[in-house]
Short mmCIF file of C-alpha atoms and ligand atoms in Angstrom, two decimals:
data_model
loop_
_atom_site.label_atom_id
_atom_site.label_comp_id
_atom_site.label_asym_id
_atom_site.label_seq_id
_atom_site.Cartn_x
_atom_site.Cartn_y
_atom_site.Cartn_z
CA MET A 1 -18.91 10.43 9.19
CA SER A 2 -17.96 11.98 6.24
CA ASP A 3 -18.54 10.35 3.34
CA PHE A 4 -15.22 10.86 1.37
CA VAL A 5 -13.50 8.19 0.97
CA THR A 6 -8.80 8.96 1.12
CA LEU A 7 -7.93 6.33 -1.65
CA VAL A 8 -3.77 5.51 -1.23
CA GLU A 9 -2.71 4.72 -4.69
CA VAL A 10 -0.13 2.14 -4.01
CA GLY A 11 0.79 0.78 -7.51
CA PRO A 12 4.20 2.03 -8.25
CA ARG A 13 5.28 0.46 -5.02
CA ASP A 14 3.53 -2.44 -4.10
CA GLY A 15 2.70 -2.97 -7.68
CA LEU A 16 5.83 -2.19 -9.50
CA GLN A 17 7.78 -3.84 -7.08
CA ASN A 18 6.33 -7.28 -7.86
CA GLU A 19 7.53 -6.85 -11.50
CA PRO A 20 9.42 -9.87 -12.66
CA GLY A 21 10.83 -7.57 -15.38
CA THR A 22 12.61 -4.33 -15.68
CA VAL A 23 10.92 -1.21 -15.31
CA THR A 24 12.51 2.24 -16.30
CA ALA A 25 12.47 5.33 -13.52
CA SER A 26 10.98 7.23 -17.03
CA THR A 27 7.57 4.41 -16.97
CA LYS A 28 7.62 4.76 -13.03
CA ILE A 29 7.67 8.87 -13.09
CA GLU A 30 5.74 8.82 -15.86
CA LEU A 31 3.34 6.24 -14.27
CA ILE A 32 2.83 8.65 -11.14
CA ASP A 33 2.38 11.94 -12.58
CA ARG A 34 -0.33 10.11 -14.19
CA LEU A 35 -1.90 9.18 -10.99
CA SER A 36 -0.97 12.71 -9.61
CA ASP A 37 -3.41 13.74 -12.74
CA CYS A 38 -5.62 10.96 -11.93
CA GLY A 39 -6.49 12.67 -8.80
CA PHE A 40 -5.29 10.72 -6.40
CA PRO A 41 -5.19 12.53 -2.61
CA VAL A 42 -1.92 9.66 -1.78
CA ILE A 43 0.59 8.07 -3.87
CA GLU A 44 2.95 5.57 -2.77
CA ALA A 45 5.98 6.55 -4.69
CA GLY A 46 7.96 3.93 -3.70
CA SER A 47 10.61 2.13 -1.49
CA PHE A 48 13.36 2.77 0.30
CA VAL A 49 14.43 -1.39 1.71
CA SER A 50 17.35 -3.11 0.76
CA PRO A 51 18.03 -3.14 -2.53
CA LYS A 52 19.14 -6.69 -2.79
CA TRP A 53 15.96 -7.79 -1.47
CA VAL A 54 13.86 -6.33 -3.26
CA PRO A 55 15.85 -4.17 -6.51
CA GLN A 56 13.01 -3.44 -8.59
CA MET A 57 12.38 -0.21 -6.50
CA ALA A 58 16.76 0.55 -5.87
CA ASP A 59 15.78 3.33 -8.50
CA SER A 60 13.23 5.12 -6.28
CA ASP A 61 15.88 7.94 -4.84
CA PHE A 62 15.31 9.20 -8.89
CA VAL A 63 12.10 8.72 -9.20
CA LEU A 64 11.20 10.76 -6.49
CA LYS A 65 12.81 13.13 -7.82
CA GLY A 66 11.56 13.28 -10.75
CA ILE A 67 8.02 13.17 -10.21
CA THR A 68 6.16 16.73 -10.61
CA PRO A 69 4.52 16.34 -7.06
CA ARG A 70 0.89 18.05 -7.00
CA PRO A 71 0.19 20.70 -3.87
CA GLY A 72 -2.36 18.55 -2.25
CA ILE A 73 -0.98 15.65 -2.93
CA ARG A 74 1.28 13.35 -1.14
CA TYR A 75 3.80 11.25 -2.21
CA PRO A 76 4.79 8.37 1.02
CA VAL A 77 7.31 5.67 0.64
CA LEU A 78 8.28 2.89 2.02
CA VAL A 79 10.91 2.47 4.83
CA PRO A 80 11.82 -1.28 6.62
CA ASN A 81 14.94 0.71 9.03
CA LEU A 82 16.58 4.43 9.65
CA LYS A 83 18.59 3.48 6.64
CA GLY A 84 15.30 3.70 4.76
CA PHE A 85 14.64 6.60 6.47
CA GLU A 86 17.53 8.77 5.72
CA ARG A 87 17.68 7.55 2.28
CA ALA A 88 14.35 8.39 2.26
CA LYS A 89 14.39 11.98 3.96
CA LYS A 90 17.97 12.76 1.02
CA ALA A 91 15.20 12.24 -1.84
CA GLY A 92 13.29 14.35 -0.15
CA ALA A 93 10.27 12.34 1.03
CA ARG A 94 7.53 14.25 3.56
CA GLU A 95 6.31 10.77 4.28
CA VAL A 96 7.26 7.66 5.04
CA ALA A 97 5.71 4.70 5.32
CA VAL A 98 6.98 1.06 7.93
CA PHE A 99 6.06 -2.10 7.93
CA THR A 100 5.64 -5.12 10.41
CA ALA A 101 3.22 -7.47 10.90
CA ALA A 102 0.88 -9.68 12.85
CA SER A 103 2.57 -12.95 11.93
CA GLU A 104 5.75 -14.15 13.11
CA SER A 105 7.07 -16.12 10.07
CA PHE A 106 5.88 -13.80 7.25
CA SER A 107 7.90 -10.87 9.96
CA GLN A 108 11.18 -13.02 8.99
CA ARG A 109 10.94 -13.78 6.05
CA ASN A 110 10.42 -9.90 5.16
CA THR A 111 12.45 -8.32 7.22
CA ASN A 112 14.37 -10.74 8.31
CA CYS A 113 14.23 -10.47 12.11
CA SER A 114 10.91 -10.90 15.04
CA ILE A 115 7.84 -8.71 15.75
CA ALA A 116 9.57 -7.26 18.26
CA GLU A 117 12.89 -6.79 16.26
CA SER A 118 11.02 -4.51 13.85
CA ILE A 119 9.51 -2.55 16.00
CA ALA A 120 12.22 -2.02 17.42
CA ARG A 121 13.39 -0.69 14.27
CA ILE A 122 10.89 1.18 13.79
CA GLU A 123 10.99 3.14 16.69
CA PRO A 124 14.35 5.35 15.68
CA VAL A 125 11.89 5.45 12.30
CA ALA A 126 9.47 6.79 14.36
CA LEU A 127 11.98 9.43 16.38
CA GLY A 128 13.20 10.82 13.10
CA ALA A 129 9.96 11.64 11.66
CA LYS A 130 8.59 13.34 14.79
CA ALA A 131 11.60 15.86 15.53
CA ASP A 132 10.93 17.05 11.54
CA GLY A 133 7.83 17.20 11.11
CA THR A 134 7.69 13.96 8.74
CA ARG A 135 4.40 11.67 8.50
CA LEU A 136 4.66 8.30 9.27
CA ARG A 137 2.48 5.65 8.13
CA ALA A 138 2.65 2.36 9.24
CA TYR A 139 1.23 -0.96 7.79
CA VAL A 140 0.75 -4.18 9.09
CA SER A 141 0.88 -7.42 7.08
CA CYS A 142 -1.20 -10.70 7.25
CA VAL A 143 -3.84 -9.32 9.24
CA LEU A 144 -6.13 -12.04 8.29
CA GLY A 145 -3.86 -14.97 7.32
CA CYS A 146 -0.09 -15.63 6.83
CA PRO A 147 1.23 -17.88 4.28
CA TYR A 148 2.87 -20.07 7.05
CA GLU A 149 0.72 -19.49 10.02
CA GLY A 150 -2.70 -19.98 8.17
CA ILE A 151 -5.65 -17.90 9.83
CA VAL A 152 -4.41 -14.73 12.47
CA ASP A 153 -5.75 -13.79 15.57
CA PRO A 154 -7.44 -10.46 15.00
CA ALA A 155 -6.01 -10.11 19.19
CA MET A 156 -2.54 -10.57 17.09
CA VAL A 157 -3.15 -7.68 15.21
CA ALA A 158 -4.65 -5.37 17.86
CA GLN A 159 -1.18 -5.67 20.38
CA VAL A 160 0.36 -4.88 17.23
CA CYS A 161 -1.28 -2.31 16.66
CA ALA A 162 -1.13 -0.27 19.84
CA LYS A 163 2.42 -0.48 20.01
CA LEU A 164 2.56 1.02 16.83
CA ILE A 165 0.22 3.53 17.73
CA ASP A 166 2.38 3.77 21.24
CA LEU A 167 5.45 4.82 18.62
CA GLY A 168 3.27 7.62 17.47
CA CYS A 169 2.59 6.73 14.15
CA ASP A 170 -0.39 8.69 12.02
CA GLU A 171 -2.30 5.87 10.00
CA ILE A 172 -1.94 2.22 10.29
CA SER A 173 -3.45 0.28 7.26
CA LEU A 174 -4.03 -3.21 7.71
CA GLY A 175 -3.08 -5.43 5.08
CA ASP A 176 -3.80 -8.59 4.45
CA THR A 177 -1.07 -9.60 1.87
CA LEU A 178 -2.53 -13.07 0.86
CA GLY A 179 -5.64 -12.08 0.22
CA THR A 180 -6.83 -14.97 2.21
CA GLY A 181 -10.00 -12.74 3.94
CA THR A 182 -13.38 -12.76 3.94
CA PRO A 183 -16.14 -9.71 5.22
CA GLY A 184 -17.03 -11.26 8.50
CA SER A 185 -13.39 -12.04 9.75
CA ALA A 186 -12.95 -8.63 7.90
CA LYS A 187 -14.65 -6.66 9.74
CA ALA A 188 -14.24 -8.33 13.00
CA MET A 189 -10.28 -7.70 12.65
CA VAL A 190 -11.11 -3.71 11.83
CA GLN A 191 -12.94 -3.67 14.98
CA ALA A 192 -10.16 -5.38 17.27
CA ALA A 193 -8.15 -3.24 15.69
CA SER A 194 -10.43 -0.35 16.37
CA ASP A 195 -10.47 -0.88 19.94
CA VAL A 196 -6.87 0.58 19.82
CA VAL A 197 -6.55 3.21 17.40
CA PRO A 198 -9.48 5.92 16.18
CA ILE A 199 -10.95 4.19 13.55
CA GLU A 200 -9.96 7.77 11.63
CA ARG A 201 -6.77 6.06 12.04
CA LEU A 202 -6.89 3.22 10.72
CA ALA A 203 -6.95 1.73 6.83
CA VAL A 204 -7.48 -1.31 4.53
CA HIS A 205 -4.91 -2.41 2.25
CA PHE A 206 -6.58 -5.61 0.60
CA HIS A 207 -4.92 -8.12 -2.50
CA ASP A 208 -7.21 -9.97 -4.33
CA THR A 209 -5.61 -12.95 -4.98
CA TYR A 210 -9.38 -15.20 -3.16
CA GLY A 211 -11.35 -12.37 -5.26
CA GLN A 212 -12.37 -10.77 -2.42
CA ALA A 213 -11.60 -7.12 -1.55
CA LEU A 214 -13.96 -5.14 -3.09
CA ALA A 215 -16.60 -7.16 -0.55
CA ASN A 216 -14.42 -7.18 1.92
CA ILE A 217 -13.63 -3.21 1.72
CA LEU A 218 -17.75 -2.94 1.15
CA ALA A 219 -17.87 -4.55 5.23
CA CYS A 220 -15.18 -2.25 6.49
CA LEU A 221 -17.11 0.93 5.27
CA ASP A 222 -19.30 -0.29 7.22
CA THR A 223 -17.26 0.11 10.39
CA GLY A 224 -16.17 3.90 9.28
CA ILE A 225 -13.27 3.14 7.56
CA ARG A 226 -12.39 6.18 4.94
CA THR A 227 -9.18 4.99 4.12
CA VAL A 228 -8.96 2.65 1.45
CA ASP A 229 -5.13 1.14 -0.46
CA SER A 230 -5.48 0.17 -4.11
CA SER A 231 -3.88 -0.23 -6.74
CA VAL A 232 -3.69 0.85 -10.07
CA SER A 233 -4.68 -1.93 -12.71
CA GLY A 234 -4.66 -4.23 -9.48
CA LEU A 235 -0.79 -4.12 -10.31
CA GLY A 236 1.57 -6.37 -7.46
CA GLY A 237 2.06 -9.60 -5.26
CA CYS A 238 4.11 -9.37 -2.32
CA PRO A 239 7.80 -11.12 -3.32
CA TYR A 240 7.67 -12.91 0.59
CA ALA A 241 3.79 -13.99 -0.19
CA ASN A 242 3.98 -16.04 -3.11
CA GLY A 243 0.92 -16.88 -4.94
CA ALA A 244 -0.39 -13.38 -3.78
CA SER A 245 -2.00 -11.72 -6.43
CA GLY A 246 -2.24 -7.22 -6.56
CA ASN A 247 -4.14 -5.14 -4.65
CA ILE A 248 -7.32 -4.30 -5.21
CA ALA A 249 -7.60 -2.96 -8.47
CA SER A 250 -7.86 1.60 -8.66
CA GLU A 251 -10.76 0.90 -11.37
CA ASP A 252 -12.75 -1.49 -9.37
CA LEU A 253 -12.73 0.09 -6.25
CA VAL A 254 -13.75 4.17 -7.41
CA TYR A 255 -16.55 2.51 -9.81
CA MET A 256 -18.32 0.46 -6.67
CA LEU A 257 -17.61 3.79 -4.42
CA HIS A 258 -18.90 6.21 -6.73
CA GLY A 259 -21.28 3.43 -7.35
CA LEU A 260 -22.00 4.13 -3.36
CA GLY A 261 -22.25 7.58 -3.40
CA LEU A 262 -19.05 7.95 -2.29
CA PRO A 263 -16.75 10.59 -3.10
CA THR A 264 -12.81 9.74 -4.53
CA GLY A 265 -11.84 13.27 -5.98
CA VAL A 266 -9.98 10.48 -8.92
CA ASP A 267 -11.40 10.55 -12.37
CA LEU A 268 -12.26 7.48 -13.60
CA ALA A 269 -12.19 7.90 -16.65
CA ALA A 270 -8.46 9.55 -16.90
CA LEU A 271 -7.35 6.50 -14.29
CA VAL A 272 -9.10 3.54 -16.94
CA GLU A 273 -6.76 5.45 -19.25
CA THR A 274 -4.25 4.74 -16.76
CA GLY A 275 -4.30 1.53 -16.03
CA ALA A 276 -4.51 0.46 -20.13
CA TRP A 277 -1.56 2.81 -20.22
CA ILE A 278 0.84 0.73 -17.75
CA SER A 279 -0.72 -2.95 -18.26
CA SER A 280 0.84 -2.31 -22.47
CA GLN A 281 3.86 -0.27 -20.62
CA LEU A 282 4.19 -4.03 -18.68
CA ASN A 283 3.24 -6.10 -21.36
CA ARG A 284 1.48 -7.23 -18.70
CA ARG A 285 -2.93 -8.30 -18.22
CA ASN A 286 -4.51 -5.55 -16.77
CA ASN A 287 -6.40 -6.70 -13.71
CA SER A 288 -9.10 -4.26 -12.91
CA LYS A 289 -12.80 -5.69 -14.99
CA SER A 290 -14.23 -1.73 -14.42
CA GLY A 291 -10.91 -1.30 -16.60
CA LEU A 292 -11.44 -3.24 -19.63
CA ALA A 293 -15.76 -3.22 -18.99
CA LEU A 294 -15.02 0.68 -19.50
CA LEU A 295 -12.68 0.26 -22.06
CA ASN A 296 -14.68 -2.05 -24.08
CA THR A 297 -18.07 -0.38 -24.14
CA ASP A 298 -15.94 3.08 -25.17
CA ALA A 299 -14.52 1.48 -27.81
CA THR A 300 -18.15 0.07 -28.83
CA GLY A 301 -20.28 3.56 -28.13
P1 HMG B 401 18.70 -7.59 6.94
O1 HMG B 401 20.27 -8.36 5.38
O2 HMG B 401 18.27 -8.11 7.69
O3 HMG B 401 19.51 -6.17 7.05
O4 HMG B 401 18.08 -6.66 5.68
P2 HMG B 401 21.44 -5.94 7.70
O5 HMG B 401 21.03 -4.64 8.26
O6 HMG B 401 21.66 -6.48 7.82
O7 HMG B 401 21.39 -5.37 6.23
C1 HMG B 401 21.87 -5.89 4.99
C2 HMG B 401 22.45 -5.18 4.00
O8 HMG B 401 21.52 -4.23 3.24
C3 HMG B 401 23.37 -4.15 4.64
O9 HMG B 401 24.28 -3.78 3.07
C4 HMG B 401 23.04 -2.78 4.78
O10 HMG B 401 23.50 -1.53 4.69
C5 HMG B 401 22.42 -2.99 3.72
P3 HMG B 401 25.83 -4.41 3.00
O11 HMG B 401 26.21 -4.21 4.57
O12 HMG B 401 25.80 -6.55 3.29
O13 HMG B 401 26.37 -4.07 1.74
N1 HMG B 401 20.59 -2.03 4.14
C6 HMG B 401 19.56 -1.00 3.32
N2 HMG B 401 20.31 -0.89 1.98
C7 HMG B 401 19.83 0.73 1.63
N3 HMG B 401 18.79 0.72 1.99
C8 HMG B 401 17.97 0.12 3.33
C9 HMG B 401 18.74 -1.08 3.69
N4 HMG B 401 19.15 -1.75 4.98
C10 HMG B 401 20.00 -2.33 5.31
N5 HMG B 401 16.68 0.49 3.69
C11 HMG B 401 15.67 -5.31 6.11
C12 HMG B 401 16.98 -6.36 6.78
C13 HMG B 401 14.34 -5.34 6.56
C14 HMG B 401 16.36 -4.03 5.08
C15 HMG B 401 15.23 -6.52 4.46
O14 HMG B 401 15.07 -7.73 5.18
C16 HMG B 401 14.74 -5.00 3.61
O15 HMG B 401 14.77 -4.86 3.18
N6 HMG B 401 12.79 -6.24 3.62
C17 HMG B 401 12.00 -5.51 2.44
C18 HMG B 401 11.53 -6.29 2.38
C19 HMG B 401 10.35 -5.82 1.06
O16 HMG B 401 10.26 -4.78 0.62
N7 HMG B 401 9.27 -6.10 1.09
C20 HMG B 401 7.84 -5.82 0.59
C21 HMG B 401 7.27 -4.84 0.72
S1 HMG B 401 6.43 -4.75 2.56
C22 HMG B 401 4.45 -5.38 1.78
O17 HMG B 401 4.39 -5.22 0.44
C23 HMG B 401 3.63 -5.96 2.72
C24 HMG B 401 2.69 -4.41 1.88
O18 HMG B 401 2.24 -3.76 1.24
C25 HMG B 401 1.53 -4.62 2.93
C26 HMG B 401 0.54 -6.18 3.05
O19 HMG B 401 0.29 -6.12 1.67
O20 HMG B 401 0.82 -6.52 3.77
C27 HMG B 401 3.14 -3.14 2.93
MG1 MG B 402 0.86 -4.63 0.09
#
C-alpha cells in the first residue's frame, strides 16, 4: 500500500457554501489559485446546485472559468442533478461530484427527495459522465450520524455505496456531516463500505464538530484509506446540518500526516499562509490549531 495520501481540499466549496456573508468571486478565485500553489492534487472548486438553495455558490461558473488550472491538479465541482451537470460542463468542469445520504431525513432536507430518488437523479449524471469521460466522485452524507435520526447503521452506508458503484462512480467520499463519529465507529463504517467498494476508491470526509476528525482519520488510515478531504483553516459547516462545524482543517491534517512520514505533496508553510489569508478575508476565526501555532512560532522566531 502506498504511503502517499491524496488530499482533496474542499474549502472553496464545502467551506464557502456556508459563509453567512458575501464572498466575492475574485476572493474565491484567488483562494483556489493559492491552494493550487500549495500543491493540493485535488481542489473542489464550487457547486452547481440550485442557487435558490445555496446562493453562496451561484457564481461557480464564473469562478471555474476564472481560475488558473495547473497541470495535474483536478478541480471537481458538486452537482445535484443533470441540470447541474450540464451547467458544470458548460463552465469547463472535467470532474463532478454527486451526493446522496445514508439517512432518509437528511436526504429530504438536503435535496428534497428520498435516497432512492437522489440515486435516480444521479443516474443520468453518471451516464453523461461516462459518455464524455468526466470523472465522477460521489458523496454519501451522514455515514456515522444524522442530525434528525441519530446513529446511522454501517450496513446502510454499504448499501448506498453499492448503488453508487453500480452507477459507475470512480470514487466515493464517506461524509461524517455532523462530526459525531469516533474512531471505533469510523473504522467499522469504512470496513463495511470496503466490503462493497475497493478501499482505493474510498475517501473520508470528516467535519470536526466534536473534535474527533483527526482521530477518526488516523483510525481510517489503518483500514487502508489513502484519500482524505479537508478544508483550509477548517472553513465550513453544512447548511442542512444545524450546528455542524467545518471539515478537519487542512493544516492540521497535513501536519499530522507529514509527522507520520506520509507524504501529501502539500507545502505546509504555504498552506498556513493561505489559511491566515482566507480567515482575514472572511473576517473569521482561523480554525486550524497547527496553522495558528505555526504562525505564532514564525512571529516569535
Ligand atoms: P427542488 O426544489 O426539489 O428541485 O431542489 P426542482 O428540480 O423542482 O427545481 C427547483 C428549481 O431549481 C427550478 O427552478 C429548477 O430549474 C432549479 P424554477 O423552475 O423554480 O425557477 N434547479 C437548478 N438550478 C440551477 N442548478 C441546478 C438546479 N436544479 C434545479 N442544478 C435540488 C432539488 C437538488 C436542486 C436542491 O435541493 C438543491 O440544489 N440542493 C442542494 C443542497 C446543497 O447544496 N447542500 C449542500 C451540499 S451537500 C454537503 O455539503 C454535504 C457534503 O459536503 C458531504 C458531507 O459533509 O456529508 C457533500
Ligand atoms: Mg461536507
